[in-house]
Structure formats: C-alpha cells, structure tokens
C-alpha cells in the first residue's frame, strides 16, 4: 500500500534524527524565558551604563564644573567686582595720580573743563597726626574750593549733550550717581562747578566694556569738578567721570602714575560731607580775591565777599572705619588759633600763636600736615 506525499510539501512530523546545528536564539534578542535544560545558571544580564553609581557621580561632577566655569567666564565683569561693589582697575592698595588737565584712562566723555587753575592751599590740622589716620575736610569749609568769579569751571550742558548721544554711558554714569538714567541731566544741573585747591583723594570711575569701573585716585589741586549740596566731589570735568568717596585701605597706599611738582602724600585730603546742605560756597580766585557761589549755579550769581577769618580749611584727623559716604559733624570750633598759623599761602589774620608744623615755603602750597595718608571712610 503506497502513501502519497502531502501536497503542501511540509513535513507532517518531527525529523527522524537530531538537529544538525545548535538552536537559534529568539528573534527578539531578549533573555530566554526560563533556564536552559541541562541545569546550568543563566548568565547575569549586562546593566545599562546609566545605572552605574561611580560613572553617574563622575559625569555629574564634570557637568557641575563645566557650568561653574561657564558662568565665571561669561560674567560681564570677567569674574571680578564692579563699581557698585568696590571693584577697581588698579591693584589693591594702589592709588592713581591724576594731574589736573589729564583726561586719564577710560573717560566717560570728552573734557568739559573750562579752567584748571586755583590758588593752592594747605589744610590746617586740628589735632596731632596719628598712624594710619586720614585728613578729612568738610565739604562746606570756606576756602576748600576755588575758581574764577562769574566763570563756571565745567560746561555742564556740553556734558549733558555727550551723554544724550551715548545712552550706554549715561546708564553706567547713573548707576554710580544712584539716579535713574533719564534723571542724569537734572542731576548734573543740580551740581556746582568748582576747582580743587588741595590734592584730593577720591574713588574715580572709568568707562570700560559697557560699565563703570572704579579705582582709587588722587586729583591734583586745580582740577575742575562738580560738587553736590554737601560739598562732595561728584564729577571730574576733564573726563566726565563720576566720583564717590574714597575706599578705606590698610596702611599707606602705593601711588602709581606721574607725580606733579610739589606732590606730598601727607597733604592729600579726603572731602567729607557737610553736616547740612550748603547753600553758598565761599571760594578763592587765583589772584587771592574771595567770592560766593550759590549751589547749582554756574557763576551767574557770584558776588565778591570778605576773606574768611580762617582761609585755610581745617581738617580732622580720624581713623577710617567705613567705606561708605557718611555725614560727619562740623570740625571743632574751639581749637586753638595756632592750628592756622603758617599754613596758608595768603598772609593769615593776626595770630600770635605757634604751631608744631613748620610753615611751607612761600608760594609752595604743599607743606603743612605730615599725617600718614590713608583713605577716607
């Protein structure tokens, strides 16, 4: 009896012998559903890399480091401190010497100074000098500032025009002056143009990379500045830079730049705010005549006045304790007359007292107190 093969051509049962090759893994590539026959244990599956604790920790550390580095390198100030937090463009402890007519580094505007001459004067100490002390002069002291009667030392309207054409600089200036940018013109018009009669320590602010950069400076006597109603220098006219009170430092600062003839570190002063607003500044002309200038006036209302009893501003010697602008009390009025003897280039009022300080040479204007210089508080 014959059996015909099935028409489909498929085998109808298991093969008659063993398979010729090893069995193939499932097409899905996953692990077998059960242990293989033969009693052996299945190999442990390989864990993904992201489940490795050491590797995750290493990668996380690298990411954090990269983020920190990116933040530091992309900060606008390059990782340093800006003007608002005391950053300087000079090394710590250095003070830049700026002659009266010198524009200086990184100016905000072109020069708007109309004059840079004044009769120099030496401050009169009210008490003996101390180590690391500071000479502070009240902003409303008669004779602290000078100029020419009926002549403004600075062209305020010209400076306003410069800022109107440079909005970025106006914003940077406003950040130091602590006013809104649109209020800069009104702020400048509220200041009084004067000329320094004493080498004066300030915090100057240049303009660089779209921001104000602060540095410590000494402005030469004869520098045209704008002062506020407390007598504080707020703008240097030769460069349009905003000014603020100097920052206290440890020990005597190191000066950089070119010193002018007659410069003495011991005679540099720092202006301290007057205890109340100053309505009228008593100023001295280069020829020795005296006049009054109302605050915020450009010289149109100037009028002659009598020479003050103490034409040389008195200074108070104190130890700096702060780096911010503070209002201090008026200098003592009961100091002995000897504190003014021989300290003014003009002949002083009759005075029979003696002073422990030797008088300066005639016309020098740089002698006087020998206090070790330190920044103002």
Coordinates of C-alpha atoms in Angstrom, one line a residue:
X1 CA 0.0 0.0 0.0
X2 CA 1.5 3.2 -1.1
X3 CA 1.2 6.6 0.7
X4 CA 1.3 9.7 -1.4
X5 CA 3.3 12.7 0.0
X6 CA 1.3 15.6 1.2
X7 CA 0.6 18.2 -1.4
X8 CA 1.7 21.1 0.7
X9 CA 5.3 19.9 0.7
X10 CA 5.5 20.4 4.6
X11 CA 6.8 17.7 6.9
X12 CA 4.0 16.1 8.9
X13 CA 6.1 15.1 11.9
X14 CA 9.4 15.6 13.8
X15 CA 12.5 14.9 11.9
X16 CA 13.7 11.4 12.2
X17 CA 17.1 12.4 13.6
X18 CA 18.8 15.1 15.8
X19 CA 19.2 18.6 14.6
X20 CA 22.4 19.3 12.7
X21 CA 23.2 22.6 14.4
X22 CA 22.7 24.5 17.6
X23 CA 19.4 26.0 18.3
X24 CA 18.9 29.7 17.3
X25 CA 18.1 32.4 19.8
X26 CA 14.7 34.1 19.8
X27 CA 14.3 36.7 17.2
X28 CA 13.5 39.3 19.8
X29 CA 17.1 39.3 21.2
X30 CA 15.8 39.2 24.8
X31 CA 16.8 36.8 27.5
X32 CA 15.3 33.3 27.5
X33 CA 12.0 32.9 29.4
X34 CA 13.5 30.1 31.5
X35 CA 16.7 28.4 32.4
X36 CA 18.1 26.2 29.7
X37 CA 17.8 22.5 30.0
X38 CA 20.9 21.0 31.4
X39 CA 20.7 22.5 34.9
X40 CA 23.2 25.5 34.3
X41 CA 22.5 29.0 35.5
X42 CA 21.7 31.8 33.0
X43 CA 24.4 34.5 32.6
X44 CA 23.6 37.7 34.6
X45 CA 22.3 40.4 32.2
X46 CA 24.6 43.4 31.5
X47 CA 23.5 46.6 33.4
X48 CA 23.0 49.8 31.5
X49 CA 25.8 52.4 31.9
X50 CA 23.4 55.0 33.5
X51 CA 22.8 52.6 36.4
X52 CA 26.5 52.6 37.4
X53 CA 26.9 54.8 40.5
X54 CA 30.6 55.7 40.0
X55 CA 30.0 56.7 36.4
X56 CA 27.0 58.8 37.3
X57 CA 28.9 60.6 40.1
X58 CA 31.8 61.3 37.7
X59 CA 29.6 62.7 35.0
X60 CA 27.6 64.8 37.4
X61 CA 30.8 66.3 38.8
X62 CA 32.1 67.2 35.3
X63 CA 28.8 68.8 34.4
X64 CA 28.8 71.0 37.5
X65 CA 32.3 72.1 37.0
X66 CA 31.6 73.0 33.4
X67 CA 28.6 75.1 34.4
X68 CA 30.5 77.0 37.0
X69 CA 33.4 77.7 34.6
X70 CA 30.9 78.9 32.0
X71 CA 29.2 81.3 34.5
X72 CA 32.5 82.8 35.6
X73 CA 33.9 83.2 32.1
X74 CA 30.7 84.7 30.7
X75 CA 30.1 87.3 33.5
X76 CA 30.1 90.9 32.2
X77 CA 32.8 91.8 34.6
X78 CA 35.0 88.9 33.8
X79 CA 34.6 87.4 37.3
X80 CA 35.8 90.5 39.1
X81 CA 33.9 93.1 41.1
X82 CA 32.3 96.1 39.5
X83 CA 32.0 99.6 40.5
X84 CA 29.0 99.0 42.7
X85 CA 30.8 96.5 44.9
X86 CA 34.1 98.2 45.2
X87 CA 36.0 96.7 42.2
X88 CA 39.0 98.6 41.0
X89 CA 41.0 98.8 37.8
X90 CA 44.2 99.2 39.8
X91 CA 45.7 96.6 42.1
X92 CA 44.6 96.5 45.7
X93 CA 46.3 99.2 47.7
X94 CA 47.3 101.3 44.7
X95 CA 46.2 104.9 44.1
X96 CA 46.4 106.5 40.7
X97 CA 47.7 110.1 40.5
X98 CA 45.8 112.3 38.1
X99 CA 47.1 115.7 37.1
X100 CA 44.5 118.4 36.7
X101 CA 44.5 118.6 32.9
X102 CA 45.0 114.9 32.3
X103 CA 42.0 113.1 30.8
X104 CA 43.1 109.8 32.4
X105 CA 42.1 106.2 31.4
X106 CA 38.7 105.2 30.1
X107 CA 36.9 108.6 30.2
X108 CA 33.1 108.8 30.1
X109 CA 33.1 112.0 27.9
X110 CA 35.4 114.5 26.3
X111 CA 36.7 117.2 28.6
X112 CA 34.2 119.8 29.6
X113 CA 36.6 121.7 31.9
X114 CA 36.8 125.4 31.3
X115 CA 39.7 126.1 33.7
X116 CA 42.2 124.2 35.8
X117 CA 43.8 126.8 37.9
X118 CA 43.3 127.8 41.5
X119 CA 45.4 129.2 44.3
X120 CA 46.6 126.1 46.2
X121 CA 46.2 125.9 49.9
X122 CA 47.4 123.6 52.7
X123 CA 44.9 122.2 55.2
X124 CA 45.2 123.1 58.9
X125 CA 45.2 120.1 61.2
X126 CA 43.0 120.4 64.3
X127 CA 44.8 117.7 66.2
X128 CA 48.1 115.8 66.1
X129 CA 48.5 113.2 63.3
X130 CA 48.2 109.5 64.1
X131 CA 49.5 106.4 62.3
X132 CA 47.1 105.3 59.6
X133 CA 45.0 108.4 60.1
X134 CA 43.1 110.3 57.5
X135 CA 42.8 114.0 56.8
X136 CA 39.1 114.8 56.3
X137 CA 37.9 118.3 55.2
X138 CA 34.3 119.3 55.5
X139 CA 32.7 119.9 52.1
X140 CA 31.3 123.3 53.1
X141 CA 34.6 124.6 54.5
X142 CA 35.4 128.1 53.3
X143 CA 38.4 128.1 51.0
X144 CA 38.3 124.4 50.2
X145 CA 37.3 125.2 46.6
X146 CA 38.3 127.9 44.3
X147 CA 37.7 129.2 40.8
X148 CA 37.1 132.4 38.8
X149 CA 34.2 134.7 39.7
X150 CA 31.4 134.5 37.1
X151 CA 33.1 131.7 35.3
X152 CA 31.9 128.0 35.6
X153 CA 34.8 125.6 35.8
X154 CA 32.8 123.0 33.9
X155 CA 30.4 123.1 30.9
X156 CA 27.5 121.1 32.3
X157 CA 25.3 121.5 29.2
X158 CA 28.1 120.2 27.0
X159 CA 28.5 117.1 29.2
X160 CA 24.7 116.5 29.1
X161 CA 24.9 116.6 25.2
X162 CA 27.6 114.0 25.3
X163 CA 25.5 111.6 27.4
X164 CA 22.5 112.2 25.2
X165 CA 24.5 110.8 22.3
X166 CA 25.8 107.8 24.4
X167 CA 22.9 106.1 26.2
X168 CA 25.1 103.2 27.5
X169 CA 27.5 105.7 29.1
X170 CA 24.6 107.6 30.6
X171 CA 23.2 104.3 32.2
X172 CA 26.7 103.5 33.6
X173 CA 27.0 107.0 34.9
X174 CA 23.6 106.8 36.5
X175 CA 24.5 103.6 38.3
X176 CA 27.3 105.3 40.1
X177 CA 25.4 108.5 40.8
X178 CA 22.5 106.4 42.1
X179 CA 19.9 108.1 39.9
X180 CA 17.7 106.9 37.0
X181 CA 19.3 107.3 33.6
X182 CA 16.6 109.9 32.4
X183 CA 17.4 112.0 35.5
X184 CA 21.1 112.4 34.7
X185 CA 20.7 115.9 33.1
X186 CA 18.8 117.2 36.1
X187 CA 21.3 115.7 38.4
X188 CA 24.2 117.3 36.6
X189 CA 22.5 120.7 36.6
X190 CA 22.0 120.4 40.4
X191 CA 25.8 120.3 41.0
X192 CA 28.1 123.2 41.5
X193 CA 31.2 123.8 39.3
X194 CA 34.3 124.4 41.4
X195 CA 38.1 123.9 41.3
X196 CA 40.0 121.9 43.9
X197 CA 42.6 123.8 45.9
X198 CA 44.1 120.8 47.7
X199 CA 45.2 117.4 46.3
X200 CA 42.1 115.3 46.9
X201 CA 41.6 111.6 47.3
X202 CA 38.5 110.1 45.6
X203 CA 37.1 107.0 44.0
X204 CA 37.1 107.6 40.3
X205 CA 35.1 105.6 37.8
X206 CA 36.2 105.0 34.2
X207 CA 34.0 103.5 31.5
X208 CA 35.0 100.2 30.0
X209 CA 33.1 97.3 28.3
X210 CA 29.7 99.0 28.9
X211 CA 30.1 99.5 32.6
X212 CA 31.7 101.8 35.2
X213 CA 35.0 100.6 36.7
X214 CA 36.1 102.0 40.0
X215 CA 39.7 102.9 41.0
X216 CA 41.3 104.9 43.8
X217 CA 42.8 108.2 42.7
X218 CA 44.3 111.5 43.9
X219 CA 43.2 114.6 41.9
X220 CA 45.7 117.4 41.7
X221 CA 44.8 120.8 43.1
X222 CA 43.5 122.8 40.2
X223 CA 41.2 120.0 38.9
X224 CA 37.7 121.2 37.8
X225 CA 35.0 119.2 39.5
X226 CA 31.2 119.3 40.2
X227 CA 30.2 119.1 43.8
X228 CA 26.8 118.2 45.4
X229 CA 25.0 120.2 48.1
X230 CA 27.2 118.6 50.8
X231 CA 30.4 119.7 49.1
X232 CA 31.3 116.2 47.9
X233 CA 33.1 115.9 44.5
X234 CA 30.8 114.0 42.2
X235 CA 32.1 114.6 38.6
X236 CA 35.6 115.2 37.2
X237 CA 35.1 117.6 34.4
X238 CA 38.3 116.7 32.4
X239 CA 36.8 113.2 31.6
X240 CA 33.1 113.3 32.7
X241 CA 33.8 110.5 35.2
X242 CA 31.5 110.1 38.2
X243 CA 33.3 110.4 41.6
X244 CA 32.5 109.0 45.0
X245 CA 34.1 108.9 48.4
X246 CA 37.5 107.1 48.7
X247 CA 37.6 103.5 49.9
X248 CA 39.4 102.7 53.2
X249 CA 42.6 100.7 52.9
X250 CA 45.1 99.2 55.3
X251 CA 48.3 101.2 55.7
X252 CA 49.7 103.8 53.4
X253 CA 48.6 103.2 49.8
X254 CA 51.1 102.8 46.9
X255 CA 50.8 105.6 44.4
X256 CA 51.1 105.0 40.6
X257 CA 51.3 107.4 37.7
X258 CA 53.3 110.6 37.4
X259 CA 53.5 112.8 40.4
X260 CA 53.3 116.5 39.8
X261 CA 55.7 119.1 41.3
X262 CA 55.0 119.7 44.9
X263 CA 53.0 116.5 45.4
X264 CA 53.2 115.2 49.0
X265 CA 51.3 112.1 50.2
X266 CA 51.0 113.6 53.7
X267 CA 49.0 116.7 52.4
X268 CA 46.3 114.8 50.4
X269 CA 42.9 115.2 51.9
X270 CA 39.5 113.5 51.5
X271 CA 36.3 115.5 51.5
X272 CA 33.7 114.6 54.0
X273 CA 30.0 115.6 53.6
X274 CA 28.9 118.8 55.3
X275 CA 26.6 118.2 58.2
X276 CA 23.8 120.1 56.4
X277 CA 23.2 121.3 52.8
X278 CA 25.5 124.1 51.7
X279 CA 23.6 127.0 50.2
X280 CA 26.6 129.2 49.4
X281 CA 30.2 128.1 48.8
X282 CA 32.9 130.6 49.8
X283 CA 35.6 130.3 47.2
X284 CA 39.0 131.9 46.4
X285 CA 40.2 133.2 43.0
X286 CA 43.7 132.6 41.7
X287 CA 44.6 136.2 42.5
X288 CA 43.5 135.8 46.1
X289 CA 40.2 137.5 45.9
X290 CA 37.2 135.8 47.5
X291 CA 33.7 135.3 46.3
X292 CA 30.5 133.4 47.0
X293 CA 28.8 130.9 44.6
X294 CA 25.3 129.5 45.2
X295 CA 24.8 125.8 44.9
X296 CA 23.8 124.6 41.5
X297 CA 24.8 128.0 40.0
X298 CA 27.2 128.3 37.1
X299 CA 28.7 131.6 38.2
X300 CA 26.0 134.0 37.1
X301 CA 25.1 134.9 40.7
X302 CA 28.7 135.1 42.0
X303 CA 29.5 138.0 44.2
X304 CA 32.6 139.2 46.0
X305 CA 32.9 138.6 49.7
X306 CA 35.3 139.3 52.5
X307 CA 38.2 137.0 53.2
X308 CA 37.2 134.5 55.9
X309 CA 38.8 134.5 59.3
X310 CA 40.3 131.1 58.6
X311 CA 41.1 131.0 54.9
X312 CA 42.8 127.6 55.2
X313 CA 40.3 124.8 55.7
X314 CA 40.6 122.9 58.9
X315 CA 41.0 119.1 58.7
X316 CA 40.0 116.5 61.3
X317 CA 42.3 113.5 61.7
X318 CA 40.4 110.3 62.3
X319 CA 40.9 106.6 61.7
X320 CA 38.7 105.3 58.8
X321 CA 36.1 102.8 59.9
X322 CA 33.8 102.6 56.9
X323 CA 33.9 102.5 53.1
X324 CA 30.6 104.4 52.6
X325 CA 29.7 108.0 52.4
X326 CA 28.7 109.2 55.8
X327 CA 27.8 112.6 57.2
X328 CA 30.1 113.8 59.9
X329 CA 29.8 116.7 62.3
X330 CA 31.4 120.1 61.8
X331 CA 35.0 120.4 62.8
X332 CA 35.6 121.7 66.4
X333 CA 35.3 125.4 66.7
X334 CA 37.3 125.6 69.9
X335 CA 40.7 124.6 68.6
X336 CA 43.5 127.0 69.5
X337 CA 44.3 129.7 66.9
X338 CA 47.7 128.1 66.5
X339 CA 46.2 125.5 64.2
X340 CA 46.1 128.0 61.3
X341 CA 49.4 129.6 61.8
X342 CA 51.7 129.5 58.8
X343 CA 49.5 127.1 56.8
X344 CA 48.0 129.4 54.1
X345 CA 49.8 130.8 51.1
X346 CA 47.9 134.1 51.8
X347 CA 49.0 136.2 54.8
X348 CA 46.9 134.9 57.7
X349 CA 45.0 137.1 60.1
X350 CA 47.0 138.4 63.0
X351 CA 47.9 135.4 65.1
X352 CA 50.4 135.2 67.8
X353 CA 50.2 131.5 68.4
X354 CA 52.7 129.0 67.4
X355 CA 52.3 125.7 65.5
X356 CA 54.1 122.4 65.8
X357 CA 54.1 122.3 62.0
X358 CA 56.8 124.2 60.1
X359 CA 55.4 126.8 57.6
X360 CA 55.7 126.0 53.9
X361 CA 58.0 127.9 51.6
X362 CA 56.3 131.0 50.0
X363 CA 54.0 130.0 47.2
X364 CA 54.5 126.3 47.7
X365 CA 51.1 125.4 48.9
X366 CA 52.0 121.8 49.6
X367 CA 53.5 122.0 53.1
X368 CA 51.7 121.5 56.4
X369 CA 50.5 118.4 58.0
X370 CA 52.7 115.3 57.9
X371 CA 49.9 112.8 58.6
X372 CA 50.4 109.3 57.1
X373 CA 47.9 109.2 54.3
X374 CA 45.1 106.7 54.4
X375 CA 41.7 106.6 52.6
X376 CA 38.6 108.3 53.9
X377 CA 35.8 106.4 55.4

